[in-house]
Amino acid sequence: MITFYNASHLRHQGRLEMFRGELLPCFERADRVETVLAELRARRLGPIEAPEPFDDAPLARVHTQRYLDFLRTAWQEWIALDPANAGKDALPSFWPIRGFRSDRLPDNFAARLGLFSFDAGTPLTAGSWAAARGGACCALSAVRRVLAGERAAFALTRPPGHHAGVDFFGGYCFLNNAAIAAQALRDGGAARVAVLDIDYHHGNGTQAIFYERPDVFFASIHGDPRTEYPFYLGHADERGAGAGLGCNLNLPLPRGTAYPEWQQALAQALQAINGFCADALVLSLGMDTFEHDPISGFRLKRDDYYRIGETLAAQGLPIVITFEGGYAVDELGINTANLLQGFEQAA
């Protein structure tokens, strides 16, 4: 399997995030991807390439132009407020919640930072735009190879993407790589695309982007939003709306779920995807389902990921894989490579 690696991710390294009332070192850090890269190379699981160049047009197929414009210039605006800000990350401190207007773009930078975000745990840094854009190019490169006939391609990148919406960032995510990939597959000729999100945390951004569309099916297996981030989406009764009714499947599971119960949810999701008759699959590959992940609550083990890879390969669909969460860094490379190796051996 070909892997597209985003070296520009190293330019995005948040210092602190707000977590349970404290400013703590960021869980989402550069060595997450580097340990995966090292394991893929050690096992020789396929070529590793830099992403191909793309303009911003595919990004604008998913995200609003004013949001992209904000991300592109945000760091420069942050520095312009005070040169001392170069030594700090930008974190939002207020947001336009229910009843507030969001159609008028404020002149105040802090107000715009809040307008385009939904949490205080996603620091915007000097390299955030370059890293996020490089990640999107990895996803688009993977799509291009799959459309050209490859069975599978992996976008190994950070920051992750599935929490980013049409016009907001959060959950460590700025650009929604899975949604960008799904849209690019549609634009490249796939009539029906499925997105399967197996991150511990619900892919709220991906769901919202496609919620009213009948051409993209979204399925997610995740921690129950009654207790787990991002809290406000991911319930089982969210089935899509309008033309997209029936094209959204959420399978929330309780904290402590182990592989046998998780695998049953996977089988249900894949049955629904098969019923949708998808031409291609995008996998939001979150590895925070691992039993020792520090901010998650499932109980999957190392060898379970081999079986997940084998199960995905058995579906026979061309697949674009985008890397999402996973914060047990010492095991992250092994677990990710196990899944990809399981896929390759079965395919």
PDB file of C-alpha atoms in Angstrom, residues 55-64 68 129 133 136-137 140 175 180:
ATOM      1  CA  ASP A  55      -4.448  24.194  -5.418  1.00  0.00           C
ATOM      2  CA  ASP A  56      -7.157  25.176  -2.947  1.00  0.00           C
ATOM      3  CA  ALA A  57     -10.098  24.324  -5.204  1.00  0.00           C
ATOM      4  CA  PRO A  58     -10.660  20.839  -3.688  1.00  0.00           C
ATOM      5  CA  LEU A  59     -10.599  22.375  -0.206  1.00  0.00           C
ATOM      6  CA  ALA A  60     -13.279  24.861  -1.209  1.00  0.00           C
ATOM      7  CA  ARG A  61     -15.491  21.959  -2.313  1.00  0.00           C
ATOM      8  CA  VAL A  62     -15.816  21.111   1.405  1.00  0.00           C
ATOM      9  CA  HIS A  63     -14.981  24.252   3.407  1.00  0.00           C
ATOM     10  CA  THR A  64     -16.278  27.818   3.031  1.00  0.00           C
ATOM     11  CA  LEU A  68     -10.091  28.982   4.395  1.00  0.00           C
ATOM     12  CA  TRP A 129      -2.048  26.118   7.968  1.00  0.00           C
ATOM     13  CA  ARG A 133      -2.950  21.977   3.895  1.00  0.00           C
ATOM     14  CA  ALA A 136      -5.226  17.627   2.650  1.00  0.00           C
ATOM     15  CA  CYS A 137      -2.766  17.198  -0.234  1.00  0.00           C
ATOM     16  CA  LEU A 140      -5.993  14.150  -2.414  1.00  0.00           C
ATOM     17  CA  LEU A 175      -9.236  20.690   7.424  1.00  0.00           C
ATOM     18  CA  ILE A 180     -12.050  16.260   1.164  1.00  0.00           C
TER      19      ILE A 180
END
